[in-house]
PDB file of C-alpha atoms in Angstrom:
ATOM      1  CA  MET K  17      66.758  28.267 -21.492  1.00 96.00           C
ATOM      2  CA  TYR K  18      69.257  25.638 -20.386  1.00 97.00           C
ATOM      3  CA  LEU K  19      72.401  27.114 -18.879  1.00 98.00           C
ATOM      4  CA  PHE K  20      75.546  24.947 -18.854  1.00 98.00           C
ATOM      5  CA  LEU K  21      77.971  26.386 -16.318  1.00 98.00           C
ATOM      6  CA  ASP K  22      81.581  25.637 -15.567  1.00 96.00           C
ATOM      7  CA  VAL K  23      82.389  25.973 -11.845  1.00 94.00           C
ATOM      8  CA  ASP K  24      85.977  27.095 -11.083  1.00 90.00           C
ATOM      9  CA  GLY K  25      86.691  30.466 -12.632  1.00 92.00           C
ATOM     10  CA  THR K  26      83.086  30.876 -13.766  1.00 96.00           C
ATOM     11  CA  ILE K  27      80.656  30.480 -10.851  1.00 96.00           C
ATOM     12  CA  ILE K  28      83.313  30.608  -8.147  1.00 93.00           C
ATOM     13  CA  ASN K  29      86.748  32.208  -8.128  1.00 90.00           C
ATOM     14  CA  TYR K  30      90.024  30.322  -7.745  1.00 82.00           C
ATOM     15  CA  ARG K  31      89.940  30.883  -3.985  1.00 82.00           C
ATOM     16  CA  GLY K  32      86.746  28.811  -3.831  1.00 83.00           C
ATOM     17  CA  GLU K  33      84.499  31.816  -3.138  1.00 89.00           C
ATOM     18  CA  THR K  34      81.119  32.389  -4.778  1.00 94.00           C
ATOM     19  CA  PRO K  35      80.602  36.097  -5.563  1.00 96.00           C
ATOM     20  CA  ILE K  36      77.363  37.459  -4.100  1.00 96.00           C
ATOM     21  CA  SER K  37      76.237  38.590  -7.534  1.00 97.00           C
ATOM     22  CA  ALA K  38      76.831  35.144  -9.082  1.00 97.00           C
ATOM     23  CA  ARG K  39      74.686  33.390  -6.479  1.00 96.00           C
ATOM     24  CA  ALA K  40      71.968  36.037  -6.744  1.00 97.00           C
ATOM     25  CA  GLY K  41      71.950  35.864 -10.525  1.00 97.00           C
ATOM     26  CA  LEU K  42      71.718  32.079 -10.664  1.00 98.00           C
ATOM     27  CA  LEU K  43      68.897  31.969  -8.134  1.00 97.00           C
ATOM     28  CA  GLU K  44      66.993  34.628 -10.058  1.00 97.00           C
ATOM     29  CA  ALA K  45      67.537  32.843 -13.379  1.00 97.00           C
ATOM     30  CA  GLN K  46      66.270  29.605 -11.868  1.00 97.00           C
ATOM     31  CA  LYS K  47      63.261  31.402 -10.408  1.00 96.00           C
ATOM     32  CA  ASN K  48      62.553  32.730 -13.892  1.00 96.00           C
ATOM     33  CA  GLY K  49      62.260  29.151 -15.165  1.00 96.00           C
ATOM     34  CA  HIS K  50      65.730  28.556 -16.592  1.00 97.00           C
ATOM     35  CA  GLN K  51      67.438  25.216 -15.973  1.00 97.00           C
ATOM     36  CA  LEU K  52      70.901  25.316 -14.378  1.00 98.00           C
ATOM     37  CA  ILE K  53      73.338  22.509 -15.213  1.00 98.00           C
ATOM     38  CA  VAL K  54      76.911  22.592 -13.943  1.00 96.00           C
ATOM     39  CA  CYS K  55      79.388  21.281 -16.506  1.00 95.00           C
ATOM     40  CA  THR K  56      82.732  20.775 -14.843  1.00 93.00           C
ATOM     41  CA  GLY K  57      85.736  18.609 -14.206  1.00 89.00           C
ATOM     42  CA  CYS K  58      84.582  18.239 -10.605  1.00 87.00           C
ATOM     43  CA  SER K  59      82.744  15.176  -9.356  1.00 89.00           C
ATOM     44  CA  GLU K  60      79.428  15.361  -7.535  1.00 89.00           C
ATOM     45  CA  CYS K  61      80.954  15.462  -4.053  1.00 86.00           C
ATOM     46  CA  GLU K  62      82.936  18.602  -4.916  1.00 84.00           C
ATOM     47  CA  ILE K  63      80.000  20.369  -6.532  1.00 84.00           C
ATOM     48  CA  LEU K  64      77.696  19.721  -3.593  1.00 80.00           C
ATOM     49  CA  GLY K  65      80.431  20.652  -1.108  1.00 78.00           C
ATOM     50  CA  ARG K  66      81.355  24.023  -2.619  1.00 80.00           C
ATOM     51  CA  ASN K  67      78.597  25.864  -0.715  1.00 81.00           C
ATOM     52  CA  ILE K  68      77.511  27.695  -3.846  1.00 91.00           C
ATOM     53  CA  GLY K  69      74.019  28.071  -2.414  1.00 92.00           C
ATOM     54  CA  VAL K  70      72.191  26.875  -5.539  1.00 95.00           C
ATOM     55  CA  ASP K  71      70.296  23.614  -5.995  1.00 95.00           C
ATOM     56  CA  PHE K  72      71.313  22.833  -9.565  1.00 96.00           C
ATOM     57  CA  ASP K  73      68.896  21.076 -11.911  1.00 97.00           C
ATOM     58  CA  GLY K  74      71.610  18.906 -13.412  1.00 96.00           C
ATOM     59  CA  ILE K  75      75.272  17.939 -13.201  1.00 96.00           C
ATOM     60  CA  ILE K  76      77.783  17.043 -15.877  1.00 96.00           C
ATOM     61  CA  GLY K  77      80.860  16.014 -13.911  1.00 94.00           C
ATOM     62  CA  GLY K  78      84.311  14.616 -14.582  1.00 92.00           C
ATOM     63  CA  ASN K  79      84.521  16.685 -17.786  1.00 91.00           C
ATOM     64  CA  GLY K  80      81.679  14.690 -19.255  1.00 93.00           C
ATOM     65  CA  CYS K  81      81.849  11.153 -17.876  1.00 95.00           C
ATOM     66  CA  TYR K  82      78.924  11.634 -15.457  1.00 96.00           C
ATOM     67  CA  VAL K  83      75.581  13.164 -16.442  1.00 97.00           C
ATOM     68  CA  ARG K  84      72.597  13.584 -14.157  1.00 96.00           C
ATOM     69  CA  MET K  85      69.446  15.628 -14.774  1.00 96.00           C
ATOM     70  CA  HIS K  86      67.332  16.057 -11.651  1.00 95.00           C
ATOM     71  CA  ASP K  87      67.294  12.537 -10.135  1.00 94.00           C
ATOM     72  CA  THR K  88      67.980  10.642 -13.361  1.00 95.00           C
ATOM     73  CA  VAL K  89      71.502   9.482 -14.197  1.00 96.00           C
ATOM     74  CA  ILE K  90      71.834   9.650 -17.978  1.00 96.00           C
ATOM     75  CA  LEU K  91      75.474   8.579 -18.265  1.00 97.00           C
ATOM     76  CA  HIS K  92      78.229   7.273 -16.019  1.00 97.00           C
ATOM     77  CA  LYS K  93      81.484   6.193 -17.656  1.00 97.00           C
ATOM     78  CA  PRO K  94      84.100   5.718 -14.918  1.00 97.00           C
ATOM     79  CA  LEU K  95      87.512   4.150 -15.351  1.00 98.00           C
ATOM     80  CA  THR K  96      87.483   0.385 -15.434  1.00 98.00           C
ATOM     81  CA  LEU K  97      89.159  -1.485 -12.578  1.00 98.00           C
ATOM     82  CA  GLN K  98      92.041  -2.349 -14.903  1.00 98.00           C
ATOM     83  CA  GLN K  99      92.489   1.290 -15.975  1.00 98.00           C
ATOM     84  CA  CYS K 100      92.341   2.550 -12.406  1.00 98.00           C
ATOM     85  CA  THR K 101      94.834  -0.060 -11.218  1.00 98.00           C
ATOM     86  CA  HIS K 102      97.202   0.857 -14.046  1.00 98.00           C
ATOM     87  CA  PHE K 103      96.988   4.544 -13.109  1.00 98.00           C
ATOM     88  CA  VAL K 104      97.545   3.987  -9.372  1.00 98.00           C
ATOM     89  CA  ASP K 105     100.505   1.676  -9.932  1.00 98.00           C
ATOM     90  CA  TRP K 106     102.087   4.095 -12.425  1.00 98.00           C
ATOM     91  CA  CYS K 107     101.792   7.059 -10.033  1.00 97.00           C
ATOM     92  CA  GLN K 108     103.165   5.110  -7.096  1.00 96.00           C
ATOM     93  CA  LYS K 109     106.123   3.867  -9.139  1.00 97.00           C
ATOM     94  CA  ARG K 110     106.952   7.486 -10.081  1.00 96.00           C
ATOM     95  CA  HIS K 111     106.263   8.834  -6.557  1.00 95.00           C
ATOM     96  CA  LEU K 112     103.515  11.135  -7.877  1.00 96.00           C
ATOM     97  CA  ALA K 113     100.834  12.307  -5.445  1.00 95.00           C
ATOM     98  CA  PHE K 114      97.363  11.661  -6.819  1.00 96.00           C
ATOM     99  CA  ARG K 115      93.657  11.568  -6.122  1.00 93.00           C
ATOM    100  CA  LEU K 116      90.783   9.487  -7.474  1.00 96.00           C
ATOM    101  CA  GLU K 117      87.675  11.609  -7.961  1.00 95.00           C
ATOM    102  CA  CYS K 118      84.474   9.690  -7.230  1.00 95.00           C
ATOM    103  CA  ASN K 119      80.945  10.962  -6.672  1.00 93.00           C
ATOM    104  CA  ASP K 120      81.032  10.079  -2.967  1.00 91.00           C
ATOM    105  CA  GLY K 121      84.479  11.534  -2.250  1.00 90.00           C
ATOM    106  CA  MET K 122      88.124  11.701  -3.264  1.00 91.00           C
ATOM    107  CA  TYR K 123      90.383   8.781  -2.494  1.00 94.00           C
ATOM    108  CA  VAL K 124      93.931  10.088  -2.199  1.00 93.00           C
ATOM    109  CA  SER K 125      97.496   8.856  -1.944  1.00 93.00           C
ATOM    110  CA  GLU K 126      98.973   9.164   1.537  1.00 90.00           C
ATOM    111  CA  ASP K 127     101.213  12.051   0.506  1.00 88.00           C
ATOM    112  CA  TYR K 128      98.623  13.995  -1.480  1.00 88.00           C
ATOM    113  CA  ALA K 129      97.853  16.804   0.999  1.00 81.00           C
ATOM    114  CA  GLU K 130     101.537  17.577   1.532  1.00 83.00           C
ATOM    115  CA  LYS K 131     102.777  17.217  -2.032  1.00 85.00           C
ATOM    116  CA  SER K 132      99.886  19.142  -3.590  1.00 82.00           C
ATOM    117  CA  GLN K 133     100.321  22.252  -1.399  1.00 78.00           C
ATOM    118  CA  LYS K 134     102.624  24.106  -3.809  1.00 79.00           C
ATOM    119  CA  ALA K 135     100.413  23.306  -6.800  1.00 77.00           C
ATOM    120  CA  ARG K 136      97.305  24.410  -4.921  1.00 71.00           C
ATOM    121  CA  MET K 137      98.976  27.720  -4.053  1.00 73.00           C
ATOM    122  CA  LYS K 138      99.751  28.336  -7.720  1.00 70.00           C
ATOM    123  CA  TYR K 139      96.195  27.312  -8.609  1.00 63.00           C
ATOM    124  CA  VAL K 140      94.955  30.245  -6.513  1.00 65.00           C
ATOM    125  CA  HIS K 141      97.679  32.826  -7.127  1.00 58.00           C
ATOM    126  CA  GLY K 142      99.192  31.882 -10.483  1.00 61.00           C
ATOM    127  CA  ASN K 143     102.901  32.614 -10.523  1.00 52.00           C
ATOM    128  CA  ALA K 144     102.422  35.548  -8.144  1.00 50.00           C
ATOM    129  CA  VAL K 145     103.517  35.196  -4.539  1.00 44.00           C
ATOM    130  CA  GLY K 146     100.601  34.561  -2.214  1.00 50.00           C
ATOM    131  CA  LYS K 147      99.671  33.184   1.156  1.00 53.00           C
ATOM    132  CA  PRO K 148      99.549  29.409   1.673  1.00 49.00           C
ATOM    133  CA  VAL K 149      96.111  28.009   0.966  1.00 48.00           C
ATOM    134  CA  SER K 150      94.060  25.773   3.203  1.00 50.00           C
ATOM    135  CA  ASN K 151      93.248  22.273   2.043  1.00 49.00           C
ATOM    136  CA  THR K 152      89.721  22.926   0.822  1.00 55.00           C
ATOM    137  CA  LEU K 153      89.504  19.341  -0.383  1.00 58.00           C
ATOM    138  CA  ALA K 154      89.815  17.954   3.132  1.00 61.00           C
ATOM    139  CA  GLN K 155      86.066  17.512   3.591  1.00 61.00           C
ATOM    140  CA  TRP K 156      85.921  15.175   0.580  1.00 66.00           C
ATOM    141  CA  MET K 157      89.253  13.411   0.939  1.00 69.00           C
ATOM    142  CA  LYS K 158      89.102   9.782   1.985  1.00 74.00           C
ATOM    143  CA  MET K 159      91.645   7.119   2.738  1.00 75.00           C
ATOM    144  CA  GLY K 160      90.519   3.800   1.371  1.00 80.00           C
ATOM    145  CA  ALA K 161      90.834   1.300  -1.447  1.00 91.00           C
ATOM    146  CA  LEU K 162      92.647   2.773  -4.434  1.00 96.00           C
ATOM    147  CA  TYR K 163      91.789   0.048  -6.917  1.00 97.00           C
ATOM    148  CA  ARG K 164      88.241   1.110  -7.767  1.00 97.00           C
ATOM    149  CA  THR K 165      85.444   0.949 -10.364  1.00 97.00           C
ATOM    150  CA  ASP K 166      83.760   4.280  -9.531  1.00 96.00           C
ATOM    151  CA  VAL K 167      86.470   6.788 -10.520  1.00 97.00           C
ATOM    152  CA  ASN K 168      85.128   9.571 -12.741  1.00 96.00           C
ATOM    153  CA  LYS K 169      88.495  11.246 -13.211  1.00 95.00           C
ATOM    154  CA  THR K 170      91.926  11.330 -11.619  1.00 96.00           C
ATOM    155  CA  ALA K 171      94.325  14.143 -10.817  1.00 94.00           C
ATOM    156  CA  PHE K 172      98.041  13.888 -10.130  1.00 95.00           C
ATOM    157  CA  VAL K 173     100.556  16.547  -9.138  1.00 94.00           C
ATOM    158  CA  LEU K 174     103.081  17.246 -11.890  1.00 94.00           C
ATOM    159  CA  ASN K 175     106.660  17.297 -10.688  1.00 92.00           C
ATOM    160  CA  SER K 176     107.503  18.463 -14.202  1.00 92.00           C
ATOM    161  CA  TYR K 177     105.785  18.835 -17.566  1.00 92.00           C
ATOM    162  CA  GLN K 178     107.505  15.612 -18.585  1.00 95.00           C
ATOM    163  CA  ASP K 179     105.189  13.732 -16.216  1.00 95.00           C
ATOM    164  CA  TYR K 180     102.273  14.886 -18.363  1.00 95.00           C
ATOM    165  CA  LEU K 181     104.003  13.895 -21.595  1.00 95.00           C
ATOM    166  CA  ASP K 182     104.868  10.489 -20.166  1.00 97.00           C
ATOM    167  CA  ALA K 183     101.276  10.018 -18.986  1.00 97.00           C
ATOM    168  CA  LYS K 184      99.987  10.695 -22.506  1.00 96.00           C
ATOM    169  CA  GLU K 185     102.289   7.967 -23.762  1.00 97.00           C
ATOM    170  CA  GLU K 186     101.431   5.562 -20.937  1.00 98.00           C
ATOM    171  CA  PHE K 187      97.637   5.925 -21.058  1.00 98.00           C
ATOM    172  CA  ARG K 188      96.931   5.888 -24.766  1.00 96.00           C
ATOM    173  CA  ASP K 189      93.495   4.366 -24.215  1.00 95.00           C
ATOM    174  CA  LEU K 190      92.413   7.304 -22.023  1.00 97.00           C
ATOM    175  CA  ILE K 191      92.187  11.090 -22.241  1.00 95.00           C
ATOM    176  CA  VAL K 192      95.121  12.781 -20.520  1.00 95.00           C
ATOM    177  CA  ASP K 193      95.267  16.538 -20.058  1.00 91.00           C
ATOM    178  CA  THR K 194      96.497  19.206 -17.658  1.00 88.00           C
ATOM    179  CA  TRP K 195      94.883  21.934 -15.597  1.00 77.00           C
ATOM    180  CA  GLY K 196      95.988  24.636 -13.239  1.00 70.00           C
ATOM    181  CA  GLY K 197      93.506  27.346 -12.285  1.00 60.00           C
ATOM    182  CA  LYS K 198      94.669  30.956 -12.537  1.00 58.00           C
ATOM    183  CA  GLY K 199      96.546  31.387 -15.803  1.00 58.00           C
ATOM    184  CA  GLU K 200      95.822  27.750 -16.795  1.00 59.00           C
ATOM    185  CA  LEU K 201      99.244  26.617 -15.626  1.00 69.00           C
ATOM    186  CA  ALA K 202     100.180  22.963 -16.023  1.00 79.00           C
ATOM    187  CA  LEU K 203     100.046  22.077 -12.322  1.00 87.00           C
ATOM    188  CA  PHE K 204      98.109  18.813 -12.375  1.00 91.00           C
ATOM    189  CA  GLY K 205      97.680  16.013 -14.832  1.00 93.00           C
ATOM    190  CA  ALA K 206      94.291  14.344 -15.249  1.00 95.00           C
ATOM    191  CA  VAL K 207      93.163  11.023 -16.684  1.00 96.00           C
ATOM    192  CA  ARG K 208      89.614  10.038 -17.661  1.00 96.00           C
ATOM    193  CA  SER K 209      87.731   7.702 -19.956  1.00 96.00           C
ATOM    194  CA  ALA K 210      88.021   8.223 -23.688  1.00 96.00           C
ATOM    195  CA  GLY K 211      85.062   9.056 -25.903  1.00 93.00           C
ATOM    196  CA  VAL K 212      83.386  11.626 -23.675  1.00 92.00           C
ATOM    197  CA  ASP K 213      83.872  15.316 -23.038  1.00 91.00           C
ATOM    198  CA  LYS K 214      81.695  18.289 -22.184  1.00 92.00           C
ATOM    199  CA  LYS K 215      80.457  18.529 -25.790  1.00 94.00           C
ATOM    200  CA  THR K 216      79.397  14.901 -26.184  1.00 95.00           C
ATOM    201  CA  SER K 217      77.713  14.828 -22.791  1.00 96.00           C
ATOM    202  CA  ILE K 218      75.781  18.034 -23.424  1.00 96.00           C
ATOM    203  CA  ALA K 219      74.686  16.587 -26.770  1.00 96.00           C
ATOM    204  CA  LEU K 220      73.515  13.401 -25.028  1.00 96.00           C
ATOM    205  CA  LEU K 221      71.570  15.373 -22.422  1.00 96.00           C
ATOM    206  CA  MET K 222      69.997  17.519 -25.142  1.00 96.00           C
ATOM    207  CA  GLU K 223      68.931  14.381 -27.015  1.00 95.00           C
ATOM    208  CA  GLN K 224      67.463  12.759 -23.901  1.00 93.00           C
ATOM    209  CA  MET K 225      65.624  15.936 -22.887  1.00 93.00           C
ATOM    210  CA  HIS K 226      64.566  16.851 -26.451  1.00 95.00           C
ATOM    211  CA  ILE K 227      66.342  20.207 -26.192  1.00 95.00           C
ATOM    212  CA  ASP K 228      67.317  22.272 -29.235  1.00 96.00           C
ATOM    213  CA  LYS K 229      70.786  23.798 -29.416  1.00 95.00           C
ATOM    214  CA  SER K 230      69.228  27.245 -29.677  1.00 96.00           C
ATOM    215  CA  GLU K 231      67.851  26.822 -26.141  1.00 96.00           C
ATOM    216  CA  CYS K 232      71.315  26.370 -24.615  1.00 97.00           C
ATOM    217  CA  ILE K 233      73.949  28.809 -23.365  1.00 98.00           C
ATOM    218  CA  ALA K 234      77.396  27.700 -22.156  1.00 98.00           C
ATOM    219  CA  PHE K 235      79.461  29.647 -19.608  1.00 98.00           C
ATOM    220  CA  GLY K 236      83.155  28.935 -19.065  1.00 96.00           C
ATOM    221  CA  ASP K 237      86.709  30.199 -18.651  1.00 94.00           C
ATOM    222  CA  GLY K 238      89.044  27.391 -19.725  1.00 89.00           C
ATOM    223  CA  VAL K 239      90.253  25.644 -22.851  1.00 88.00           C
ATOM    224  CA  VAL K 240      88.369  22.557 -21.689  1.00 87.00           C
ATOM    225  CA  ASP K 241      85.174  24.624 -22.002  1.00 93.00           C
ATOM    226  CA  ILE K 242      85.553  25.260 -25.737  1.00 94.00           C
ATOM    227  CA  PRO K 243      83.826  21.950 -26.653  1.00 93.00           C
ATOM    228  CA  MET K 244      80.969  23.071 -24.376  1.00 94.00           C
ATOM    229  CA  PHE K 245      80.761  26.325 -26.356  1.00 97.00           C
ATOM    230  CA  GLU K 246      80.530  24.315 -29.585  1.00 96.00           C
ATOM    231  CA  ALA K 247      77.642  22.236 -28.238  1.00 96.00           C
ATOM    232  CA  CYS K 248      75.447  25.226 -27.380  1.00 97.00           C
ATOM    233  CA  GLY K 249      73.756  27.852 -29.497  1.00 97.00           C
ATOM    234  CA  MET K 250      75.340  30.667 -27.477  1.00 98.00           C
ATOM    235  CA  SER K 251      78.422  30.834 -25.297  1.00 98.00           C
ATOM    236  CA  VAL K 252      79.973  33.125 -22.711  1.00 98.00           C
ATOM    237  CA  ALA K 253      83.672  33.417 -21.911  1.00 98.00           C
ATOM    238  CA  MET K 254      84.597  34.962 -18.600  1.00 97.00           C
ATOM    239  CA  GLY K 255      86.888  37.995 -18.556  1.00 96.00           C
ATOM    240  CA  ASN K 256      89.528  35.898 -16.769  1.00 93.00           C
ATOM    241  CA  ALA K 257      89.623  33.427 -19.694  1.00 93.00           C
ATOM    242  CA  ASN K 258      92.587  33.496 -22.055  1.00 91.00           C
ATOM    243  CA  ASP K 259      92.381  35.059 -25.508  1.00 94.00           C
ATOM    244  CA  GLY K 260      91.759  31.761 -27.278  1.00 93.00           C
ATOM    245  CA  VAL K 261      88.806  30.910 -25.076  1.00 95.00           C
ATOM    246  CA  GLN K 262      87.382  34.403 -25.477  1.00 97.00           C
ATOM    247  CA  ARG K 263      87.651  34.185 -29.275  1.00 97.00           C
ATOM    248  CA  SER K 264      85.736  30.901 -29.183  1.00 97.00           C
ATOM    249  CA  ALA K 265      82.726  32.419 -27.390  1.00 98.00           C
ATOM    250  CA  THR K 266      79.851  34.438 -28.787  1.00 97.00           C
ATOM    251  CA  TYR K 267      80.013  36.857 -25.849  1.00 98.00           C
ATOM    252  CA  VAL K 268      82.753  37.905 -23.430  1.00 98.00           C
ATOM    253  CA  THR K 269      81.727  39.088 -19.983  1.00 98.00           C
ATOM    254  CA  GLY K 270      83.628  40.446 -16.971  1.00 97.00           C
ATOM    255  CA  ASP K 271      86.024  38.678 -14.639  1.00 96.00           C
ATOM    256  CA  VAL K 272      84.588  36.142 -12.195  1.00 96.00           C
ATOM    257  CA  ASP K 273      85.499  38.538  -9.355  1.00 94.00           C
ATOM    258  CA  GLU K 274      83.934  41.536 -11.115  1.00 96.00           C
ATOM    259  CA  ASP K 275      80.313  40.340 -11.403  1.00 96.00           C
ATOM    260  CA  GLY K 276      81.063  38.660 -14.740  1.00 97.00           C
ATOM    261  CA  LEU K 277      78.517  35.878 -14.441  1.00 98.00           C
ATOM    262  CA  TYR K 278      75.814  38.272 -13.285  1.00 97.00           C
ATOM    263  CA  GLN K 279      76.559  40.624 -16.197  1.00 97.00           C
ATOM    264  CA  ALA K 280      76.222  37.771 -18.699  1.00 97.00           C
ATOM    265  CA  LEU K 281      72.919  36.578 -17.246  1.00 98.00           C
ATOM    266  CA  ARG K 282      71.600  40.117 -17.537  1.00 96.00           C
ATOM    267  CA  HIS K 283      73.000  40.546 -21.061  1.00 96.00           C
ATOM    268  CA  PHE K 284      70.998  37.572 -22.306  1.00 96.00           C
ATOM    269  CA  GLY K 285      67.839  38.728 -20.554  1.00 96.00           C
ATOM    270  CA  LEU K 286      67.793  35.769 -18.187  1.00 97.00           C
ATOM    271  CA  ILE K 287      67.450  38.035 -15.163  1.00 96.00           C
ATOM    272  CA  GLY K 288      66.357  41.610 -14.491  1.00 86.00           C
ATOM    273  CA  CYS K 289      68.592  44.634 -14.285  1.00 55.00           C
ATOM    274  CA  GLU K 290      68.547  45.167 -10.531  1.00 48.00           C
ATOM    275  CA  LYS K 291      71.232  43.271  -8.631  1.00 44.00           C
ATOM    276  CA  ASN K 292      70.144  41.761  -5.332  1.00 42.00           C
ATOM    277  CA  GLU K 293      72.923  42.637  -2.912  1.00 39.00           C
ATOM    278  CA  GLU K 294      71.195  40.771  -0.041  1.00 36.00           C
ATOM    279  CA  ALA K 295      71.514  37.294  -1.563  1.00 35.00           C
TER     280      ALA K 295
END
């Protein structure tokens, strides 16, 4: 089987931690011959830097604009230089902190670390009060040229929901959406190339690899994962997903922090019934 896996809220929790059971289950599934492909909004640098402890067989990054299976890049559709320049200039004019997500790192505005702190806290805790969070992106953040041709996706901190609405109007040639971790709050805006998403990129990979839909299972927790569910023969919504996402899946498992991924792998017979607590 080919397993298409979202990262945040599915493999790892919103604090950036990989549950022991999730790592153990993925390693066992891979050992049993199943192919593991992450399908996420993250770029390659983030995926490799998350310390998940699994050598994935493939990556679909940037919510579909980058597709790699083993060592073969099947698709890469970054922003054009003109589109990137337009985005950077627009954010700077509005004093919005932003980052440019590339496979080799994240190129950020000078004020990004400071201005994103509140949004990153809500990403982890939702609207509940919680401790300040460390800048887990620091290892990938780079200061450098902001007018680029290798940007998979952008993210910008929303000062208000109006920033998102204005971005949709400004960037009509691109896909503009929001994301926000726990509770799917509108904390960040995001801009990426039009014409690709998780569904289209999974379909392309399936075509290139001669894979039938019935051989594919999607795992996710967010609205952005629903197209991924549609692309695969079976789908799993995490227990921390909202009701709409859960209704869109063929199976609902437990919360990411309650062995949800492991339970789903076992439900579909991808792994055995004994959980390896030593992994």
